[in-house]
Amino acid sequence: MDKDSQFTGSIPETYERSMVPLLFSPYAIDMARRVGQRRPQRILEIAAGTGAVTRHLLQECPQAHIVATDLNEAMLEQARKAVASPRIEWRQADAQQLPFPDASFDALACQFGVMFFPDKVRAFSEARRVLRAGGLYCFNVWDGISHNEFSATINHALAKVFPADPPRFLARMPYGYHDVEVIRADLARAGFSGAVTHEVVAASSRAESARSTAMALCQGSPLRADIEARDPARLQEATDAAAAALEEKFGPGPSEGRMQAIVFTCEV
């Protein structure tokens, strides 16, 4: 597992406490609603993280058994604490080599995970393999970083802290896979020959403060490893610089930033 995919140490707890409400909750609600409209009996969730989507799937799909997976066992441990239900089965799994039989799920959900898959076509192919005929694959990706104000501001601030070698995790990974035609081509190569639709979904990211936003992204995501790879002693300095940039743009207290994602629905 490379550092861009590592959610370990203190990251899972910080992620659940800070990142989920800051960035993921609106899209988790949206994804669970889309999946719930199909009334699936068996749902597979990939890259479930700390359960942001899982908890909403429980509400939207009261008839369903949910298998929620993630590559990172530390994230699943945090998820088990946050979301408890006999209808959820938590399992460690690699999206590129799913440990499930062919045609074993009615729906598959993946929130902001596909950007992290080293071999995206292989992961899409695995998703196609485990879906039953008539099944649905719903996933989302972040749009370009310029459409996501908090992250763009932090990305710019960190480039000033490390001008010779800026941490590029945000632009490279979470905001680096958003070309619709490229994604459609990857899905086709993976065997998705049915209807594939996409929708750009804008939302607002609401933060308690500039400081909490900087802490969430700089210390609650793999961006932390990217900063520490340059100088472990400068993590706090980098976080402070991000907070100062956010405060200058949005103010020190509660703030709202624009964010934007692309949601794909793929029919089998």
PDB file of C-alpha atoms in Angstrom:
ATOM      1  CA  MET A   1       0.000   0.000   0.000  1.00  0.00           C
ATOM      2  CA  ASP A   2       1.609   3.314  -1.016  1.00  0.00           C
ATOM      3  CA  LYS A   3       1.449   6.465   1.103  1.00  0.00           C
ATOM      4  CA  ASP A   4      -1.326   7.967  -1.032  1.00  0.00           C
ATOM      5  CA  SER A   5      -3.634   5.178   0.149  1.00  0.00           C
ATOM      6  CA  GLN A   6      -2.557   4.959   3.784  1.00  0.00           C
ATOM      7  CA  PHE A   7      -5.188   5.935   6.332  1.00  0.00           C
ATOM      8  CA  THR A   8      -3.394   4.822   9.486  1.00  0.00           C
ATOM      9  CA  GLY A   9      -2.284   6.082  12.888  1.00  0.00           C
ATOM     10  CA  SER A  10      -4.438   8.981  14.094  1.00  0.00           C
ATOM     11  CA  ILE A  11      -5.886   9.589  10.620  1.00  0.00           C
ATOM     12  CA  PRO A  12      -9.031   7.369  10.907  1.00  0.00           C
ATOM     13  CA  GLU A  13     -10.282   9.093  14.074  1.00  0.00           C
ATOM     14  CA  THR A  14      -9.520  12.575  12.719  1.00  0.00           C
ATOM     15  CA  TYR A  15     -11.100  11.598   9.401  1.00  0.00           C
ATOM     16  CA  GLU A  16     -14.350  10.491  11.060  1.00  0.00           C
ATOM     17  CA  ARG A  17     -14.535  13.504  13.381  1.00  0.00           C
ATOM     18  CA  SER A  18     -13.497  16.183  10.890  1.00  0.00           C
ATOM     19  CA  MET A  19     -13.380  15.082   7.249  1.00  0.00           C
ATOM     20  CA  VAL A  20     -16.759  13.332   7.106  1.00  0.00           C
ATOM     21  CA  PRO A  21     -18.844  16.360   8.153  1.00  0.00           C
ATOM     22  CA  LEU A  22     -16.599  18.772   6.261  1.00  0.00           C
ATOM     23  CA  LEU A  23     -16.574  17.098   2.845  1.00  0.00           C
ATOM     24  CA  PHE A  24     -18.384  13.782   2.641  1.00  0.00           C
ATOM     25  CA  SER A  25     -21.781  13.945   4.339  1.00  0.00           C
ATOM     26  CA  PRO A  26     -23.758  15.706   1.555  1.00  0.00           C
ATOM     27  CA  TYR A  27     -22.494  13.265  -1.057  1.00  0.00           C
ATOM     28  CA  ALA A  28     -23.044  10.262   1.217  1.00  0.00           C
ATOM     29  CA  ILE A  29     -26.709  11.223   1.534  1.00  0.00           C
ATOM     30  CA  ASP A  30     -26.940  11.655  -2.237  1.00  0.00           C
ATOM     31  CA  MET A  31     -25.325   8.281  -2.979  1.00  0.00           C
ATOM     32  CA  ALA A  32     -27.458   6.360  -0.497  1.00  0.00           C
ATOM     33  CA  ARG A  33     -30.589   7.906  -2.012  1.00  0.00           C
ATOM     34  CA  ARG A  34     -29.579   6.883  -5.539  1.00  0.00           C
ATOM     35  CA  VAL A  35     -28.835   3.313  -4.466  1.00  0.00           C
ATOM     36  CA  GLY A  36     -31.978   3.119  -2.334  1.00  0.00           C
ATOM     37  CA  GLN A  37     -34.207   3.936  -5.290  1.00  0.00           C
ATOM     38  CA  ARG A  38     -33.356   0.503  -6.702  1.00  0.00           C
ATOM     39  CA  ARG A  39     -34.432  -1.314  -3.503  1.00  0.00           C
ATOM     40  CA  PRO A  40     -31.466  -3.729  -3.569  1.00  0.00           C
ATOM     41  CA  GLN A  41     -31.372  -6.757  -1.294  1.00  0.00           C
ATOM     42  CA  ARG A  42     -27.586  -7.128  -1.223  1.00  0.00           C
ATOM     43  CA  ILE A  43     -25.266  -4.120  -1.385  1.00  0.00           C
ATOM     44  CA  LEU A  44     -21.492  -4.075  -1.626  1.00  0.00           C
ATOM     45  CA  GLU A  45     -19.740  -0.897  -0.559  1.00  0.00           C
ATOM     46  CA  ILE A  46     -16.140  -0.403  -1.645  1.00  0.00           C
ATOM     47  CA  ALA A  47     -13.772   2.053   0.065  1.00  0.00           C
ATOM     48  CA  ALA A  48     -16.309   2.466   2.860  1.00  0.00           C
ATOM     49  CA  GLY A  49     -13.839   4.342   5.035  1.00  0.00           C
ATOM     50  CA  THR A  50     -15.354   5.143   8.419  1.00  0.00           C
ATOM     51  CA  GLY A  51     -18.907   4.465   7.225  1.00  0.00           C
ATOM     52  CA  ALA A  52     -20.047   7.844   5.883  1.00  0.00           C
ATOM     53  CA  VAL A  53     -22.192   6.214   3.184  1.00  0.00           C
ATOM     54  CA  THR A  54     -22.880   3.021   5.125  1.00  0.00           C
ATOM     55  CA  ARG A  55     -24.928   4.752   7.822  1.00  0.00           C
ATOM     56  CA  HIS A  56     -27.163   6.353   5.194  1.00  0.00           C
ATOM     57  CA  LEU A  57     -27.539   3.103   3.253  1.00  0.00           C
ATOM     58  CA  LEU A  58     -28.961   1.582   6.439  1.00  0.00           C
ATOM     59  CA  GLN A  59     -31.691   4.228   6.436  1.00  0.00           C
ATOM     60  CA  GLU A  60     -32.392   4.291   2.700  1.00  0.00           C
ATOM     61  CA  CYS A  61     -32.301   0.508   2.232  1.00  0.00           C
ATOM     62  CA  PRO A  62     -34.041  -1.015   5.275  1.00  0.00           C
ATOM     63  CA  GLN A  63     -34.465  -4.325   3.425  1.00  0.00           C
ATOM     64  CA  ALA A  64     -30.806  -4.726   2.469  1.00  0.00           C
ATOM     65  CA  HIS A  65     -27.812  -6.635   3.766  1.00  0.00           C
ATOM     66  CA  ILE A  66     -24.714  -4.458   3.357  1.00  0.00           C
ATOM     67  CA  VAL A  67     -21.168  -5.717   2.956  1.00  0.00           C
ATOM     68  CA  ALA A  68     -18.935  -2.712   3.641  1.00  0.00           C
ATOM     69  CA  THR A  69     -15.283  -3.062   2.663  1.00  0.00           C
ATOM     70  CA  ASP A  70     -12.114  -1.018   2.746  1.00  0.00           C
ATOM     71  CA  LEU A  71      -8.470  -1.716   2.004  1.00  0.00           C
ATOM     72  CA  ASN A  72      -7.429  -0.126   5.309  1.00  0.00           C
ATOM     73  CA  GLU A  73      -8.199  -2.171   8.404  1.00  0.00           C
ATOM     74  CA  ALA A  74      -7.663   0.906  10.591  1.00  0.00           C
ATOM     75  CA  MET A  75     -10.507   2.704   8.815  1.00  0.00           C
ATOM     76  CA  LEU A  76     -12.782  -0.314   9.263  1.00  0.00           C
ATOM     77  CA  GLU A  77     -12.019  -0.397  12.978  1.00  0.00           C
ATOM     78  CA  GLN A  78     -13.129   3.226  13.223  1.00  0.00           C
ATOM     79  CA  ALA A  79     -16.223   2.422  11.134  1.00  0.00           C
ATOM     80  CA  ARG A  80     -17.226  -0.412  13.447  1.00  0.00           C
ATOM     81  CA  LYS A  81     -17.241   2.068  16.332  1.00  0.00           C
ATOM     82  CA  ALA A  82     -19.242   4.644  14.394  1.00  0.00           C
ATOM     83  CA  VAL A  83     -21.851   2.435  12.691  1.00  0.00           C
ATOM     84  CA  ALA A  84     -23.302  -0.672  14.337  1.00  0.00           C
ATOM     85  CA  SER A  85     -26.011  -2.881  12.825  1.00  0.00           C
ATOM     86  CA  PRO A  86     -26.611  -6.619  12.345  1.00  0.00           C
ATOM     87  CA  ARG A  87     -27.321  -5.789   8.685  1.00  0.00           C
ATOM     88  CA  ILE A  88     -23.719  -4.688   8.097  1.00  0.00           C
ATOM     89  CA  GLU A  89     -20.822  -7.048   7.466  1.00  0.00           C
ATOM     90  CA  TRP A  90     -17.462  -5.254   7.665  1.00  0.00           C
ATOM     91  CA  ARG A  91     -14.649  -6.810   5.628  1.00  0.00           C
ATOM     92  CA  GLN A  92     -11.150  -5.845   4.604  1.00  0.00           C
ATOM     93  CA  ALA A  93     -10.900  -6.123   0.817  1.00  0.00           C
ATOM     94  CA  ASP A  94      -8.938  -4.853  -2.155  1.00  0.00           C
ATOM     95  CA  ALA A  95     -11.229  -3.364  -4.818  1.00  0.00           C
ATOM     96  CA  GLN A  96      -8.915  -4.764  -7.484  1.00  0.00           C
ATOM     97  CA  GLN A  97      -9.359  -8.348  -6.233  1.00  0.00           C
ATOM     98  CA  LEU A  98     -12.747  -8.653  -4.546  1.00  0.00           C
ATOM     99  CA  PRO A  99     -13.218 -11.825  -2.462  1.00  0.00           C
ATOM    100  CA  PHE A 100     -16.795 -12.427  -3.607  1.00  0.00           C
ATOM    101  CA  PRO A 101     -18.440 -14.753  -6.140  1.00  0.00           C
ATOM    102  CA  ASP A 102     -19.631 -13.585  -9.527  1.00  0.00           C
ATOM    103  CA  ALA A 103     -23.054 -11.944  -9.668  1.00  0.00           C
ATOM    104  CA  SER A 104     -23.507 -11.807  -5.890  1.00  0.00           C
ATOM    105  CA  PHE A 105     -24.756  -8.224  -5.348  1.00  0.00           C
ATOM    106  CA  ASP A 106     -27.672  -6.108  -6.570  1.00  0.00           C
ATOM    107  CA  ALA A 107     -25.889  -2.798  -6.102  1.00  0.00           C
ATOM    108  CA  LEU A 108     -22.379  -1.545  -5.530  1.00  0.00           C
ATOM    109  CA  ALA A 109     -21.514   1.838  -4.030  1.00  0.00           C
ATOM    110  CA  CYS A 110     -18.149   3.571  -3.887  1.00  0.00           C
ATOM    111  CA  GLN A 111     -17.778   7.093  -2.551  1.00  0.00           C
ATOM    112  CA  PHE A 112     -14.584   8.938  -3.519  1.00  0.00           C
ATOM    113  CA  GLY A 113     -12.574   5.735  -3.707  1.00  0.00           C
ATOM    114  CA  VAL A 114     -11.859   5.014  -7.366  1.00  0.00           C
ATOM    115  CA  MET A 115      -9.278   7.815  -7.586  1.00  0.00           C
ATOM    116  CA  PHE A 116      -7.070   5.796  -5.224  1.00  0.00           C
ATOM    117  CA  PHE A 117      -7.171   2.515  -7.171  1.00  0.00           C
ATOM    118  CA  PRO A 118      -3.812   1.927  -8.908  1.00  0.00           C
ATOM    119  CA  ASP A 119      -5.476  -0.102 -11.685  1.00  0.00           C
ATOM    120  CA  LYS A 120      -8.862   1.521 -12.222  1.00  0.00           C
ATOM    121  CA  VAL A 121      -9.909  -0.706 -15.128  1.00  0.00           C
ATOM    122  CA  ARG A 122      -9.206  -3.798 -13.061  1.00  0.00           C
ATOM    123  CA  ALA A 123     -11.225  -2.395 -10.142  1.00  0.00           C
ATOM    124  CA  PHE A 124     -14.119  -1.520 -12.463  1.00  0.00           C
ATOM    125  CA  SER A 125     -13.916  -5.018 -13.944  1.00  0.00           C
ATOM    126  CA  GLU A 126     -14.174  -6.544 -10.472  1.00  0.00           C
ATOM    127  CA  ALA A 127     -17.199  -4.365  -9.731  1.00  0.00           C
ATOM    128  CA  ARG A 128     -18.820  -5.555 -12.947  1.00  0.00           C
ATOM    129  CA  ARG A 129     -18.036  -9.181 -12.117  1.00  0.00           C
ATOM    130  CA  VAL A 130     -19.730  -9.216  -8.707  1.00  0.00           C
ATOM    131  CA  LEU A 131     -22.891  -7.422  -9.871  1.00  0.00           C
ATOM    132  CA  ARG A 132     -25.960  -9.380 -10.908  1.00  0.00           C
ATOM    133  CA  ALA A 133     -27.769  -8.776 -14.198  1.00  0.00           C
ATOM    134  CA  GLY A 134     -29.814  -5.616 -13.775  1.00  0.00           C
ATOM    135  CA  GLY A 135     -27.499  -4.408 -11.021  1.00  0.00           C
ATOM    136  CA  LEU A 136     -26.265  -0.868 -10.429  1.00  0.00           C
ATOM    137  CA  TYR A 137     -22.790   0.506  -9.793  1.00  0.00           C
ATOM    138  CA  CYS A 138     -22.889   4.002  -8.285  1.00  0.00           C
ATOM    139  CA  PHE A 139     -19.655   5.868  -7.611  1.00  0.00           C
ATOM    140  CA  ASN A 140     -18.467   9.430  -7.415  1.00  0.00           C
ATOM    141  CA  VAL A 141     -15.225  11.325  -7.939  1.00  0.00           C
ATOM    142  CA  TRP A 142     -14.230  14.843  -7.044  1.00  0.00           C
ATOM    143  CA  ASP A 143     -14.245  17.346  -9.885  1.00  0.00           C
ATOM    144  CA  GLY A 144     -11.023  19.278 -10.482  1.00  0.00           C
ATOM    145  CA  ILE A 145      -9.429  20.950  -7.479  1.00  0.00           C
ATOM    146  CA  SER A 146     -10.273  24.419  -8.819  1.00  0.00           C
ATOM    147  CA  HIS A 147     -13.959  23.573  -8.210  1.00  0.00           C
ATOM    148  CA  ASN A 148     -13.282  22.738  -4.551  1.00  0.00           C
ATOM    149  CA  GLU A 149     -12.436  25.900  -2.667  1.00  0.00           C
ATOM    150  CA  PHE A 150     -11.124  24.688   0.688  1.00  0.00           C
ATOM    151  CA  SER A 151      -8.803  22.121  -0.890  1.00  0.00           C
ATOM    152  CA  ALA A 152      -7.593  24.533  -3.576  1.00  0.00           C
ATOM    153  CA  THR A 153      -6.761  27.123  -0.922  1.00  0.00           C
ATOM    154  CA  ILE A 154      -4.784  24.608   1.147  1.00  0.00           C
ATOM    155  CA  ASN A 155      -3.004  23.266  -1.929  1.00  0.00           C
ATOM    156  CA  HIS A 156      -1.866  26.794  -2.815  1.00  0.00           C
ATOM    157  CA  ALA A 157      -0.754  27.534   0.749  1.00  0.00           C
ATOM    158  CA  LEU A 158       1.369  24.393   1.009  1.00  0.00           C
ATOM    159  CA  ALA A 159       3.121  25.253  -2.243  1.00  0.00           C
ATOM    160  CA  LYS A 160       4.414  28.371  -0.488  1.00  0.00           C
ATOM    161  CA  VAL A 161       5.639  26.374   2.518  1.00  0.00           C
ATOM    162  CA  PHE A 162       7.544  23.917   0.305  1.00  0.00           C
ATOM    163  CA  PRO A 163       8.246  25.953  -2.865  1.00  0.00           C
ATOM    164  CA  ALA A 164      10.982  23.619  -4.137  1.00  0.00           C
ATOM    165  CA  ASP A 165       8.866  20.471  -3.751  1.00  0.00           C
ATOM    166  CA  PRO A 166       5.183  21.189  -3.021  1.00  0.00           C
ATOM    167  CA  PRO A 167       3.020  18.416  -1.557  1.00  0.00           C
ATOM    168  CA  ARG A 168       0.851  17.415  -4.508  1.00  0.00           C
ATOM    169  CA  PHE A 169      -1.339  14.763  -2.908  1.00  0.00           C
ATOM    170  CA  LEU A 170      -4.600  16.725  -3.211  1.00  0.00           C
ATOM    171  CA  ALA A 171      -4.254  17.581  -6.902  1.00  0.00           C
ATOM    172  CA  ARG A 172      -2.678  14.205  -7.736  1.00  0.00           C
ATOM    173  CA  MET A 173      -5.066  11.831  -5.979  1.00  0.00           C
ATOM    174  CA  PRO A 174      -8.489  12.920  -4.689  1.00  0.00           C
ATOM    175  CA  TYR A 175      -8.856  15.615  -7.351  1.00  0.00           C
ATOM    176  CA  GLY A 176      -6.859  13.911 -10.099  1.00  0.00           C
ATOM    177  CA  TYR A 177      -9.383  11.596 -11.812  1.00  0.00           C
ATOM    178  CA  HIS A 178     -12.277  13.611 -13.154  1.00  0.00           C
ATOM    179  CA  ASP A 179     -12.097  13.558 -16.946  1.00  0.00           C
ATOM    180  CA  VAL A 180     -15.491  12.149 -17.882  1.00  0.00           C
ATOM    181  CA  GLU A 181     -14.365  10.728 -21.210  1.00  0.00           C
ATOM    182  CA  VAL A 182     -11.398   8.969 -19.614  1.00  0.00           C
ATOM    183  CA  ILE A 183     -13.636   7.470 -16.927  1.00  0.00           C
ATOM    184  CA  ARG A 184     -16.218   6.346 -19.484  1.00  0.00           C
ATOM    185  CA  ALA A 185     -13.470   4.721 -21.552  1.00  0.00           C
ATOM    186  CA  ASP A 186     -12.137   2.918 -18.476  1.00  0.00           C
ATOM    187  CA  LEU A 187     -15.640   1.650 -17.655  1.00  0.00           C
ATOM    188  CA  ALA A 188     -16.104   0.389 -21.217  1.00  0.00           C
ATOM    189  CA  ARG A 189     -12.756  -1.421 -21.106  1.00  0.00           C
ATOM    190  CA  ALA A 190     -13.892  -3.038 -17.850  1.00  0.00           C
ATOM    191  CA  GLY A 191     -17.022  -4.450 -19.481  1.00  0.00           C
ATOM    192  CA  PHE A 192     -19.726  -1.938 -18.571  1.00  0.00           C
ATOM    193  CA  SER A 193     -21.701  -2.045 -21.803  1.00  0.00           C
ATOM    194  CA  GLY A 194     -25.046  -0.908 -20.387  1.00  0.00           C
ATOM    195  CA  ALA A 195     -26.209   2.632 -19.735  1.00  0.00           C
ATOM    196  CA  VAL A 196     -23.637   4.852 -18.042  1.00  0.00           C
ATOM    197  CA  THR A 197     -24.782   8.268 -16.885  1.00  0.00           C
ATOM    198  CA  HIS A 198     -23.003  11.013 -14.987  1.00  0.00           C
ATOM    199  CA  GLU A 199     -24.126  14.124 -13.172  1.00  0.00           C
ATOM    200  CA  VAL A 200     -22.126  17.058 -11.827  1.00  0.00           C
ATOM    201  CA  VAL A 201     -23.282  17.681  -8.256  1.00  0.00           C
ATOM    202  CA  ALA A 202     -22.330  20.916  -6.503  1.00  0.00           C
ATOM    203  CA  ALA A 203     -22.579  21.245  -2.731  1.00  0.00           C
ATOM    204  CA  SER A 204     -21.420  23.456   0.096  1.00  0.00           C
ATOM    205  CA  SER A 205     -18.696  22.480   2.522  1.00  0.00           C
ATOM    206  CA  ARG A 206     -19.427  23.942   5.949  1.00  0.00           C
ATOM    207  CA  ALA A 207     -16.560  24.332   8.389  1.00  0.00           C
ATOM    208  CA  GLU A 208     -16.455  25.270  12.057  1.00  0.00           C
ATOM    209  CA  SER A 209     -13.334  27.346  11.517  1.00  0.00           C
ATOM    210  CA  ALA A 210     -10.294  27.832   9.316  1.00  0.00           C
ATOM    211  CA  ARG A 211      -8.255  25.924  11.893  1.00  0.00           C
ATOM    212  CA  SER A 212     -10.569  22.884  11.899  1.00  0.00           C
ATOM    213  CA  THR A 213     -10.491  22.713   8.091  1.00  0.00           C
ATOM    214  CA  ALA A 214      -6.704  22.883   8.011  1.00  0.00           C
ATOM    215  CA  MET A 215      -6.454  20.190  10.686  1.00  0.00           C
ATOM    216  CA  ALA A 216      -8.890  17.937   8.836  1.00  0.00           C
ATOM    217  CA  LEU A 217      -7.067  18.008   5.518  1.00  0.00           C
ATOM    218  CA  CYS A 218      -3.459  18.333   6.680  1.00  0.00           C
ATOM    219  CA  GLN A 219      -3.655  15.814   9.522  1.00  0.00           C
ATOM    220  CA  GLY A 220      -6.766  13.733   8.762  1.00  0.00           C
ATOM    221  CA  SER A 221      -5.913  12.545   5.257  1.00  0.00           C
ATOM    222  CA  PRO A 222      -2.891  11.064   3.432  1.00  0.00           C
ATOM    223  CA  LEU A 223      -1.860  14.667   2.749  1.00  0.00           C
ATOM    224  CA  ARG A 224      -0.203  14.336   6.162  1.00  0.00           C
ATOM    225  CA  ALA A 225       2.191  11.702   4.823  1.00  0.00           C
ATOM    226  CA  ASP A 226       2.940  13.913   1.827  1.00  0.00           C
ATOM    227  CA  ILE A 227       3.869  16.797   4.138  1.00  0.00           C
ATOM    228  CA  GLU A 228       5.905  14.613   6.492  1.00  0.00           C
ATOM    229  CA  ALA A 229       7.780  13.084   3.554  1.00  0.00           C
ATOM    230  CA  ARG A 230       9.245  16.541   2.990  1.00  0.00           C
ATOM    231  CA  ASP A 231       9.972  17.300   6.662  1.00  0.00           C
ATOM    232  CA  PRO A 232       8.210  15.569   9.572  1.00  0.00           C
ATOM    233  CA  ALA A 233       9.071  18.478  11.866  1.00  0.00           C
ATOM    234  CA  ARG A 234       7.119  20.931   9.690  1.00  0.00           C
ATOM    235  CA  LEU A 235       3.664  19.330   9.878  1.00  0.00           C
ATOM    236  CA  GLN A 236       2.413  21.929  12.348  1.00  0.00           C
ATOM    237  CA  GLU A 237       3.963  24.755  10.353  1.00  0.00           C
ATOM    238  CA  ALA A 238       2.219  23.505   7.225  1.00  0.00           C
ATOM    239  CA  THR A 239      -1.094  23.160   9.075  1.00  0.00           C
ATOM    240  CA  ASP A 240      -0.707  26.709  10.444  1.00  0.00           C
ATOM    241  CA  ALA A 241      -0.005  28.057   6.953  1.00  0.00           C
ATOM    242  CA  ALA A 242      -3.102  26.308   5.588  1.00  0.00           C
ATOM    243  CA  ALA A 243      -5.208  27.710   8.429  1.00  0.00           C
ATOM    244  CA  ALA A 244      -3.884  31.229   7.805  1.00  0.00           C
ATOM    245  CA  ALA A 245      -4.692  31.003   4.087  1.00  0.00           C
ATOM    246  CA  LEU A 246      -8.211  29.755   4.809  1.00  0.00           C
ATOM    247  CA  GLU A 247      -8.734  32.480   7.407  1.00  0.00           C
ATOM    248  CA  GLU A 248      -7.606  35.143   4.946  1.00  0.00           C
ATOM    249  CA  LYS A 249     -10.054  33.904   2.300  1.00  0.00           C
ATOM    250  CA  PHE A 250     -13.034  32.762   4.382  1.00  0.00           C
ATOM    251  CA  GLY A 251     -12.579  34.317   7.815  1.00  0.00           C
ATOM    252  CA  PRO A 252     -11.565  32.629  11.087  1.00  0.00           C
ATOM    253  CA  GLY A 253     -14.966  31.377  12.210  1.00  0.00           C
ATOM    254  CA  PRO A 254     -17.708  29.257  10.615  1.00  0.00           C
ATOM    255  CA  SER A 255     -17.382  29.339   6.845  1.00  0.00           C
ATOM    256  CA  GLU A 256     -18.753  27.842   3.670  1.00  0.00           C
ATOM    257  CA  GLY A 257     -16.822  26.760   0.593  1.00  0.00           C
ATOM    258  CA  ARG A 258     -17.895  25.547  -2.799  1.00  0.00           C
ATOM    259  CA  MET A 259     -17.264  21.890  -3.648  1.00  0.00           C
ATOM    260  CA  GLN A 260     -18.146  19.816  -6.672  1.00  0.00           C
ATOM    261  CA  ALA A 261     -18.223  16.126  -7.569  1.00  0.00           C
ATOM    262  CA  ILE A 262     -19.254  13.934 -10.482  1.00  0.00           C
ATOM    263  CA  VAL A 263     -21.612  11.025  -9.790  1.00  0.00           C
ATOM    264  CA  PHE A 264     -21.658   8.024 -12.163  1.00  0.00           C
ATOM    265  CA  THR A 265     -24.381   5.394 -12.353  1.00  0.00           C
ATOM    266  CA  CYS A 266     -23.646   2.272 -14.398  1.00  0.00           C
ATOM    267  CA  GLU A 267     -26.234  -0.325 -15.379  1.00  0.00           C
ATOM    268  CA  VAL A 268     -25.384  -3.994 -15.788  1.00  0.00           C
TER     269      VAL A 268
END
